[in-house]
Coordinates of C-alpha atoms and ligand atoms in Angstrom, one line a residue:
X296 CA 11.2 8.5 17.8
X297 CA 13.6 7.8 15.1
X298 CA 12.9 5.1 12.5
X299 CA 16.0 2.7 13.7
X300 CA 14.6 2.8 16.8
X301 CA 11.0 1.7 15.6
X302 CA 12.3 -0.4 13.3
X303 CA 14.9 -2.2 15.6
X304 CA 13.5 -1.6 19.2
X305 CA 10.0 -0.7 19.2
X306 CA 7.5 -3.0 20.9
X307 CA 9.5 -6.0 21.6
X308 CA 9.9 -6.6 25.0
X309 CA 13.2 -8.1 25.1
X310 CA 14.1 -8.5 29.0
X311 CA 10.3 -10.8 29.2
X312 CA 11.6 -12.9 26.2
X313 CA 14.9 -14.1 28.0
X314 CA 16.7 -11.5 26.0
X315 CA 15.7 -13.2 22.9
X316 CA 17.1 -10.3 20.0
X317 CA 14.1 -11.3 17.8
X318 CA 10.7 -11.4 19.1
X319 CA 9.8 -14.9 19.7
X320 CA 7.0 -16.3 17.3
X321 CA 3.6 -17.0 19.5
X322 CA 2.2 -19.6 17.1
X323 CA -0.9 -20.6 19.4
X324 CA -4.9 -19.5 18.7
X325 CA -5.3 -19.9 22.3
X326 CA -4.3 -18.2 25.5
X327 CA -4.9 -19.7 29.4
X328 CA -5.4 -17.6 32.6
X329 CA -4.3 -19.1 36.2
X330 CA -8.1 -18.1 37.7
X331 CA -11.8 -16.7 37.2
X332 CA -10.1 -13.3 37.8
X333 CA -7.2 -13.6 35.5
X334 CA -9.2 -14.5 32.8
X335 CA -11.8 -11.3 33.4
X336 CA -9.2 -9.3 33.4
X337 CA -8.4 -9.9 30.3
X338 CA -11.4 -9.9 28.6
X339 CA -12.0 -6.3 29.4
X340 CA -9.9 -5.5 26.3
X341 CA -9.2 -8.0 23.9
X342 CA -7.7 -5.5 22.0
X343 CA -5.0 -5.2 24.5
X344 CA -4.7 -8.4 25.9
X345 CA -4.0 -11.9 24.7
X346 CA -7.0 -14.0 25.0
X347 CA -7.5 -15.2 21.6
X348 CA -5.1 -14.9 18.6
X349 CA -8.2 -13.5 16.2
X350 CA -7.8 -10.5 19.0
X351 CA -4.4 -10.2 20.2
X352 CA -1.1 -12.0 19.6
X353 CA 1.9 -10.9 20.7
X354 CA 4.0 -11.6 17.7
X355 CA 1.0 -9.3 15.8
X356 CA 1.4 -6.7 18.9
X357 CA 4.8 -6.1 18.1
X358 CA 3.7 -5.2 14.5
X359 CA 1.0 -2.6 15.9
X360 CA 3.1 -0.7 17.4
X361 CA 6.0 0.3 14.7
X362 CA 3.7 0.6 12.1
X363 CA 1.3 3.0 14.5
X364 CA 5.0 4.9 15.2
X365 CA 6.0 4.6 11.3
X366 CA 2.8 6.4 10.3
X367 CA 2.7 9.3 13.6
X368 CA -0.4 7.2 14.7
X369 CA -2.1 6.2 18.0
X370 CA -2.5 2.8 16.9
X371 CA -2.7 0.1 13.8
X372 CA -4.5 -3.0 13.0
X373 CA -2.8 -5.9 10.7
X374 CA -4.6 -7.8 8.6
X375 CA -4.3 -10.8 6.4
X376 CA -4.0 -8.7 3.6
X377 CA -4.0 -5.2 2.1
X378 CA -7.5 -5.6 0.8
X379 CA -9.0 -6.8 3.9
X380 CA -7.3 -3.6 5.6
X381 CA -8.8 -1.2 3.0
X382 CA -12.1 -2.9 3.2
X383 CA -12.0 -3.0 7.1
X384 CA -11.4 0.8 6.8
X385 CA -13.9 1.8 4.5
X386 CA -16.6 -0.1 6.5
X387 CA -16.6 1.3 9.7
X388 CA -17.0 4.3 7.7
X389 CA -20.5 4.1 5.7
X390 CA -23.2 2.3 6.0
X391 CA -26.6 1.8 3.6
X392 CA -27.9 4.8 1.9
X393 CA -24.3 7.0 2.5
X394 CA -22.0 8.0 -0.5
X395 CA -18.4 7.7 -1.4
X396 CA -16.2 9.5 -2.9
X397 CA -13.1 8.0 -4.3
X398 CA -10.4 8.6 -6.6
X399 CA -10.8 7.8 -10.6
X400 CA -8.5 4.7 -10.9
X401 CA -8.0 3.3 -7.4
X402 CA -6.7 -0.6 -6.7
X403 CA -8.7 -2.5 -8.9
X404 CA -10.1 -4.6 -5.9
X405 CA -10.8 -1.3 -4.0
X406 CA -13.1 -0.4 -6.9
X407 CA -14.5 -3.5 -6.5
X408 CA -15.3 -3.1 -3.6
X409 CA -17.1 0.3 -3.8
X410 CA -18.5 -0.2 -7.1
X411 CA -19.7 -3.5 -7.2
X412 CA -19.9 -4.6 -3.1
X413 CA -21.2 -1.9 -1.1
X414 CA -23.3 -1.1 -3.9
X415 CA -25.2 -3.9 -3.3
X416 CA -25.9 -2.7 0.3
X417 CA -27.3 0.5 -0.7
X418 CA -23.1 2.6 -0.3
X419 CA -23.4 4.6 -3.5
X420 CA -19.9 5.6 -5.0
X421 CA -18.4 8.3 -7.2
X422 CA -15.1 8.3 -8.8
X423 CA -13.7 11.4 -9.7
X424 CA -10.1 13.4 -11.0
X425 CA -9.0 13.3 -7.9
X426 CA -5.6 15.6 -8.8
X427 CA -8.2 18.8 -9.3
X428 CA -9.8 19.2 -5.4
X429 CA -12.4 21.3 -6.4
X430 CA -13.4 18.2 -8.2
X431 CA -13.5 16.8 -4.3
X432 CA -15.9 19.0 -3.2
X433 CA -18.3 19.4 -6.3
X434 CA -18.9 15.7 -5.9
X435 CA -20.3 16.1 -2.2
X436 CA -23.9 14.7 -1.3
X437 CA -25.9 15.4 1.8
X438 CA -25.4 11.9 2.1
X439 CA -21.4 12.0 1.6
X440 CA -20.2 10.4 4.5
X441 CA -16.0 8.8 3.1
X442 CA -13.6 10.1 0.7
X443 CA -10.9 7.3 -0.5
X444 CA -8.1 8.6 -1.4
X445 CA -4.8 7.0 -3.2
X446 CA -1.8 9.1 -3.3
X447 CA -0.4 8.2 -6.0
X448 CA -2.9 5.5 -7.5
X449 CA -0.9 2.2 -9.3
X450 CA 0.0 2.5 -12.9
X451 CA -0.7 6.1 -13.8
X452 CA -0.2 7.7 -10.2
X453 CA -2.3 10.8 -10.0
X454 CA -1.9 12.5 -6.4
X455 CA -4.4 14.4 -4.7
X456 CA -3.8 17.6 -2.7
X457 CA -3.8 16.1 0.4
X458 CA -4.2 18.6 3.3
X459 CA -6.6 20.6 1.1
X460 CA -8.7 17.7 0.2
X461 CA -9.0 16.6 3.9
X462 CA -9.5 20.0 4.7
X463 CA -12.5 19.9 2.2
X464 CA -13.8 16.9 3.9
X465 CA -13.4 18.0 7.9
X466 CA -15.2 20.7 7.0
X467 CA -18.3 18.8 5.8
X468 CA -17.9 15.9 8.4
X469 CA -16.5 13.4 6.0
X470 CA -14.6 10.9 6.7
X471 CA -10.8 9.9 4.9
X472 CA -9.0 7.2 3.5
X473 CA -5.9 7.1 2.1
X474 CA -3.8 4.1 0.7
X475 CA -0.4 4.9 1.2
X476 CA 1.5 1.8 -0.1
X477 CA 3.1 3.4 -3.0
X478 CA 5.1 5.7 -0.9
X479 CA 5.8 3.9 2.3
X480 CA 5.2 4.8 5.7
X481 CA 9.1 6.6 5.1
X482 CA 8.4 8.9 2.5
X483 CA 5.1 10.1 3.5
X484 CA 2.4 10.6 6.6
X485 CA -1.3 10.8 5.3
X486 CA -2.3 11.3 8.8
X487 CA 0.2 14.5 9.5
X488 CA -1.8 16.0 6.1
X489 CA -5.4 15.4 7.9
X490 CA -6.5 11.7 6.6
X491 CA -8.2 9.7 8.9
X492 CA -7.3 6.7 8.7
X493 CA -4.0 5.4 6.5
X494 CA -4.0 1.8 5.0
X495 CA -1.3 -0.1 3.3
X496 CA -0.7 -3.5 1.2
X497 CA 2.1 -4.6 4.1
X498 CA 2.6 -7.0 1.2
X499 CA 4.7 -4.5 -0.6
X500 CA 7.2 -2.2 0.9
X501 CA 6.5 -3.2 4.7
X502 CA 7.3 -7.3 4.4
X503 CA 9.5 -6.7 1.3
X504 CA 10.3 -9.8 0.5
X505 CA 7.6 -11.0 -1.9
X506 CA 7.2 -14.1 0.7
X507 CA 4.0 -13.0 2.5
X508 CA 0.5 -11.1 1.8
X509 CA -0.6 -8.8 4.5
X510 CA -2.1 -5.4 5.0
X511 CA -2.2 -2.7 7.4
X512 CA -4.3 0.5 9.0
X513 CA -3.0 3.1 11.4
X514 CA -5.5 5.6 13.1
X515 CA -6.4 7.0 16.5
X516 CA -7.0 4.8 19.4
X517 CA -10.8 5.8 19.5
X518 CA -11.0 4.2 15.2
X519 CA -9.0 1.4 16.1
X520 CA -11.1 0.7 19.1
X521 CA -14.3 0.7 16.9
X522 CA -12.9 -1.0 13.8
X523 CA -11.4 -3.8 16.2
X524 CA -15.0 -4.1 17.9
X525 CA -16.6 -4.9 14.5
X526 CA -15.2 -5.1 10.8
X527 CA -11.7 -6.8 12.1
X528 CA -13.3 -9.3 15.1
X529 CA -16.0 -9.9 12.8
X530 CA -14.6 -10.6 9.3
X531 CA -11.3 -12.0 11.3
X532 CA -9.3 -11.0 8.2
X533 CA -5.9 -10.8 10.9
X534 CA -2.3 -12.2 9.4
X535 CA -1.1 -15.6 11.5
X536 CA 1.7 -14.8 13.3
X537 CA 3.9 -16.3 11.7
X538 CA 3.3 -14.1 8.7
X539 CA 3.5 -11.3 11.3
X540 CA 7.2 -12.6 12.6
X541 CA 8.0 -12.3 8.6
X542 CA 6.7 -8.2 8.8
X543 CA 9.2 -7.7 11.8
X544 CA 11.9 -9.3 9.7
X545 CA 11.2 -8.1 6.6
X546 CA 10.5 -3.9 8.2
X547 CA 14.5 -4.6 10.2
X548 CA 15.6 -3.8 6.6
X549 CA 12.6 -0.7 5.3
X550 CA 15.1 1.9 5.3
X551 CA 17.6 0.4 3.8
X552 CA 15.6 -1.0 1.1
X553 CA 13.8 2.5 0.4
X554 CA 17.4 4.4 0.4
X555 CA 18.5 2.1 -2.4
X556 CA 15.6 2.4 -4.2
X557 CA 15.1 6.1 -4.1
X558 CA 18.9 5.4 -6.0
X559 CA 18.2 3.8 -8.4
X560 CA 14.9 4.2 -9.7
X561 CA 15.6 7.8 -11.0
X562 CA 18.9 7.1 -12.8
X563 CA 16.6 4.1 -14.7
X564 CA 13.8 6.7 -15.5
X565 CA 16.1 8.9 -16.7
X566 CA 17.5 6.3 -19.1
X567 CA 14.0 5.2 -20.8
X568 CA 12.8 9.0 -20.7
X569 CA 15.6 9.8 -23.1
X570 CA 15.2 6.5 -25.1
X571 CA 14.1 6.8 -28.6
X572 CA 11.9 3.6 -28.0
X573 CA 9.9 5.5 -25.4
X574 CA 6.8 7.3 -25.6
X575 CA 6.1 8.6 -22.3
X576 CA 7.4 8.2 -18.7
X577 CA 4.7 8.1 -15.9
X578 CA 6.8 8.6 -12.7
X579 CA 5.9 11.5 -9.9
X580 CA 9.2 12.2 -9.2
X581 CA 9.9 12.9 -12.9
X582 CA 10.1 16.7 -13.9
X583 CA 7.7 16.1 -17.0
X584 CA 5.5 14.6 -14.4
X585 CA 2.5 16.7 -14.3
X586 CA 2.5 17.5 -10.4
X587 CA 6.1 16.7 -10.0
X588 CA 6.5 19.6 -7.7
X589 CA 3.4 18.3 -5.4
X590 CA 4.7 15.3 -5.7
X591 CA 7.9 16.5 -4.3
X592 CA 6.4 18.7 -1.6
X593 CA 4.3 15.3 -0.3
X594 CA 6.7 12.6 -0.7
X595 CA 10.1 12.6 1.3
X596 CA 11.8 10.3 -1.5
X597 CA 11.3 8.5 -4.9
X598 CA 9.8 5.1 -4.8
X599 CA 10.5 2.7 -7.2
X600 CA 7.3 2.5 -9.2
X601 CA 6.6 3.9 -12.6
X602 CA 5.0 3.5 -15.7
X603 CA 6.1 3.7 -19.5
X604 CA 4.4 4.1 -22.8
X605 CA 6.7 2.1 -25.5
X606 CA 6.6 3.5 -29.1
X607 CA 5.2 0.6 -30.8
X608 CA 3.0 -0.1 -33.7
X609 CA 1.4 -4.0 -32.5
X610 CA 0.7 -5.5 -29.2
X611 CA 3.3 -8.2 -30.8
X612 CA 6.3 -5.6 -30.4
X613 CA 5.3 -5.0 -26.9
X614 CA 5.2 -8.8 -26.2
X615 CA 8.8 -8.8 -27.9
X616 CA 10.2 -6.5 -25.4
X617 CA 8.6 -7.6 -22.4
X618 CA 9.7 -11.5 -23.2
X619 CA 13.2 -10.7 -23.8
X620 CA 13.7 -8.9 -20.2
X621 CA 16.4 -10.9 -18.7
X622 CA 16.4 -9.6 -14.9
X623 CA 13.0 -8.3 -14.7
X624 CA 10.5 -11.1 -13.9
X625 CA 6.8 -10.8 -15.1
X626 CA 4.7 -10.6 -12.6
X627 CA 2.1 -8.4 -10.6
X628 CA 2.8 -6.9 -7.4
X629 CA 5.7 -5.1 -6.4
X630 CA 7.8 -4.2 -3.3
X631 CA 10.0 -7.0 -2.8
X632 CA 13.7 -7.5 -3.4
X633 CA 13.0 -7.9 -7.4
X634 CA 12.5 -5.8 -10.1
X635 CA 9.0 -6.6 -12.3
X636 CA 7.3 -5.5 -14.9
X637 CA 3.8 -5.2 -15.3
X638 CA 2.5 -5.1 -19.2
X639 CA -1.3 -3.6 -19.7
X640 CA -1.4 -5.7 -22.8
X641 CA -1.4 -9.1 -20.6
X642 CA -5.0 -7.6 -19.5
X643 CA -6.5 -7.8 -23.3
X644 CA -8.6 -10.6 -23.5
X645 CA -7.8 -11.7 -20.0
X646 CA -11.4 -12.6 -18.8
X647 CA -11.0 -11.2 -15.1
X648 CA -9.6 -7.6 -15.8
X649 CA -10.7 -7.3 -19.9
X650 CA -12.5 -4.0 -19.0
X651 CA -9.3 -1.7 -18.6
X652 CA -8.8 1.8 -20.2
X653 CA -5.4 1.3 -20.1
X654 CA -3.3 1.2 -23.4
X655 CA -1.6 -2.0 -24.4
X656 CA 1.8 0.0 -25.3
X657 CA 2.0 0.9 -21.1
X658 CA 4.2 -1.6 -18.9
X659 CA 4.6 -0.5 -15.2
X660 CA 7.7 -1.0 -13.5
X661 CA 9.4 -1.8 -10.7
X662 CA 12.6 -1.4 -9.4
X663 CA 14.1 -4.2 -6.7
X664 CA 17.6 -4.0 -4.9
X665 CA 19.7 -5.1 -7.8
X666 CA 22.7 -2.8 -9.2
X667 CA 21.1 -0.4 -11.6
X668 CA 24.0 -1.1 -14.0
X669 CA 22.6 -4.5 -14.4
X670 CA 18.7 -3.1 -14.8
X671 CA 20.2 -0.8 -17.4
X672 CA 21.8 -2.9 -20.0
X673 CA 18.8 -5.7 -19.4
X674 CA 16.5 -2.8 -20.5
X675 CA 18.8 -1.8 -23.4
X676 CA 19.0 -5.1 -24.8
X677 CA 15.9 -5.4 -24.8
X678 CA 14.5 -2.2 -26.6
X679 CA 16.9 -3.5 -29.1
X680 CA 13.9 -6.5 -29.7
X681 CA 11.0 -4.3 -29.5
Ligands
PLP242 C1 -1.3 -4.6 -3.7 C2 -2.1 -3.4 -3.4 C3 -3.3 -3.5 -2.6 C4 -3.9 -4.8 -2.1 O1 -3.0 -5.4 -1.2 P1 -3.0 -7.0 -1.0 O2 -2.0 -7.1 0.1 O3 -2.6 -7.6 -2.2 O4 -4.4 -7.4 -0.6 C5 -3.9 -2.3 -2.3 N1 -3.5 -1.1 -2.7 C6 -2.4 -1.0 -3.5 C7 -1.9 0.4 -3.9 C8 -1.7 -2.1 -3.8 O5 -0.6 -2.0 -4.6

């Protein structure tokens, strides 16, 4: 199936919507059936069938479908956002008295979750250097029962091996993880590598638009089954539809949003690489990037996420250039239309996040749609402040 097909076609029904081009937007909780029999019927699968919107919409059905194609998988699950996906996913793998392994510096809120959460109902975790594999199976338990990968992680984006760390796992009966929003369901496949189940912030690449929060996990039918029959019916984490009708929008526009950026974002890491400002340029698709080569063997194209170390002397320099970005808006996330940047220092004495390891000189970027002649000479001007 090619991706303009998914992207444009897939799922949507046109000839039962009066030939409407765009899916129409089913903004009801509740569905009605003409009899007794009707209504039985559906019941048999809510997953299938529209009964009730927590269950099945048909606005969110169109979504299941491309991003199961996107991602070479039986079916997907959306959910009201990234987190709720990952945390759906990790559930309905462990449950009290198993082990995790995950990576060293996942999402901070996926670390929350393992670390403090599940803790609490006896899931022990272990984070680890996930770039080494042996690393993956030294850390095995009896008791091992998930390995979470992120490939590559936000902000310093290590990789992991993929199809030898899953092999690792498969052969021990573990079960796999991966969050794949940094690369997009374009430029890579965790579930072609061997990963069980693939999750991704939809409120990044896949809605694009910085207008929605959403999330997303493609698996086999059998998974999807069980994780619809407990952790997503029970937690009811599921996107409205509306938000869903946003996705379909938003993913019209995926490959043309990833092309640009896979542009753009190298010429502009090239730039601060050679800047005498710069310290250090944390981007996989960088040759000094330390596993440039598996990044390039894993990842189809560049994405438009990086990280750089500024040569400064004071937090107060750092501040300097960061404030005096024209075109690059402050902000977290990433994904949309915009370009951001992300400075570690605004997590120093920030009471939520004051914990981090992370150096005060590092800002992660990202690169939106705009011309990179424009990105360049914000940047330059403002190295000239720092
Ligand atoms: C944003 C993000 C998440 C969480 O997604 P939300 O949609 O914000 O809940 C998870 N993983 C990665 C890598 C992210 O960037």
């Amino acid at each position: 199936m090619d991706i303009s097909f998914i992207l444009n076609e897939l799922g949507e029904e046109r000839p039962r919507h009066y030939g409407a081009v765009t899916p129409p937007l089913y903004q009801n909780s509740n569905f009605c059936f003409a009899s007794i029999q009707d209504m039985r019927e559906a019941l048999v699968s809510e997953l299938d069938n529209p009964f009730y919107t927590r269950g099945n919409n048909p606005t969110v059905e169109v979504l299941r479908k491309k991003i199961a194609a996107l991602e070479g998988a039986e079916d997907a699950l959306i959910f009201a956002s990234g987190s709720a996906a990952i945390a759906a996913a990790v559930m309905s793998c462990v449950q009290g008295g198993d082990h995790v392994v995950c990576v060293a510096k996942p999402y901070s809120w996926t670390a929350k979750l393992l670390g403090k959460m599940l803790s609490r109902y006896g899931v022990e975790s272990s984070f680890i250097d996930g770039r080494e594999t042996e690393n993956w199976e030294r850390a095995i338990r009896p008791n091992t029962r998930l390995f979470m990968l992120e490939s590559p992680n936000s902000m310093t984006f290590e990789l992991q091996d993929i199809p030898a760390v899953t092999a690792i796992a498969k052969a021990h009966g573990i079960h796999t993880i991966l969050d794949n929003s940094y690369a997009s369901p374009l430029n890579q496949n965790p579930l072609a590598m061997g990963v069980d189940i693939v999750c991704h912030s939809a409120s990044k690449y896949l809605s694009g638009h910085s207008d929605m929060v959403a999330g997303v996990l493609a698996s086999s039918r059998s998974r999807v089954e069980k994780i619809f029959d407990s952790e997503f019916m029970t937690l009811g984490g599921i996107i409205s539809p509306h938000d869903a009708w946003l996705m379909i929008r938003g993913l019209r526009t995926l490959a043309i949003r990833m092309e640009r950026v896979a542009q753009t974002t190298p010429v502009i890491v090239d730039f601060l690489a050679n800047h005498p400002k710069v310290e250090q340029v944390i981007y996989p698709h960088h040759p000094s990037f330390p596993q440039y080569e598996l990044a390039q063997k894993q990842q189809k194209a560049p994405s438009g996420q990086f990280t750089v170390l500024l040569k400064a002397e004071k937090i107060e320099q750092v501040e300097a250039f960061c404030d005096a970005l024209q075109r690059f808006l402050i902000a977290c996330s990433w994904g949309g239309y915009e370009s951001l940047i992300y400075p570690v220092c605004v997590l120093y004495s920030s009471g939520n996040y004051s914990e981090t390891p992370l150096p005060w000189n590092m800002v992660r970027f990202y690169i939106g749609l705009e011309e990179k002649e424009v990105l360049l000479a914000d940047l330059e001007q403002a190295l000239e402040k720092l």
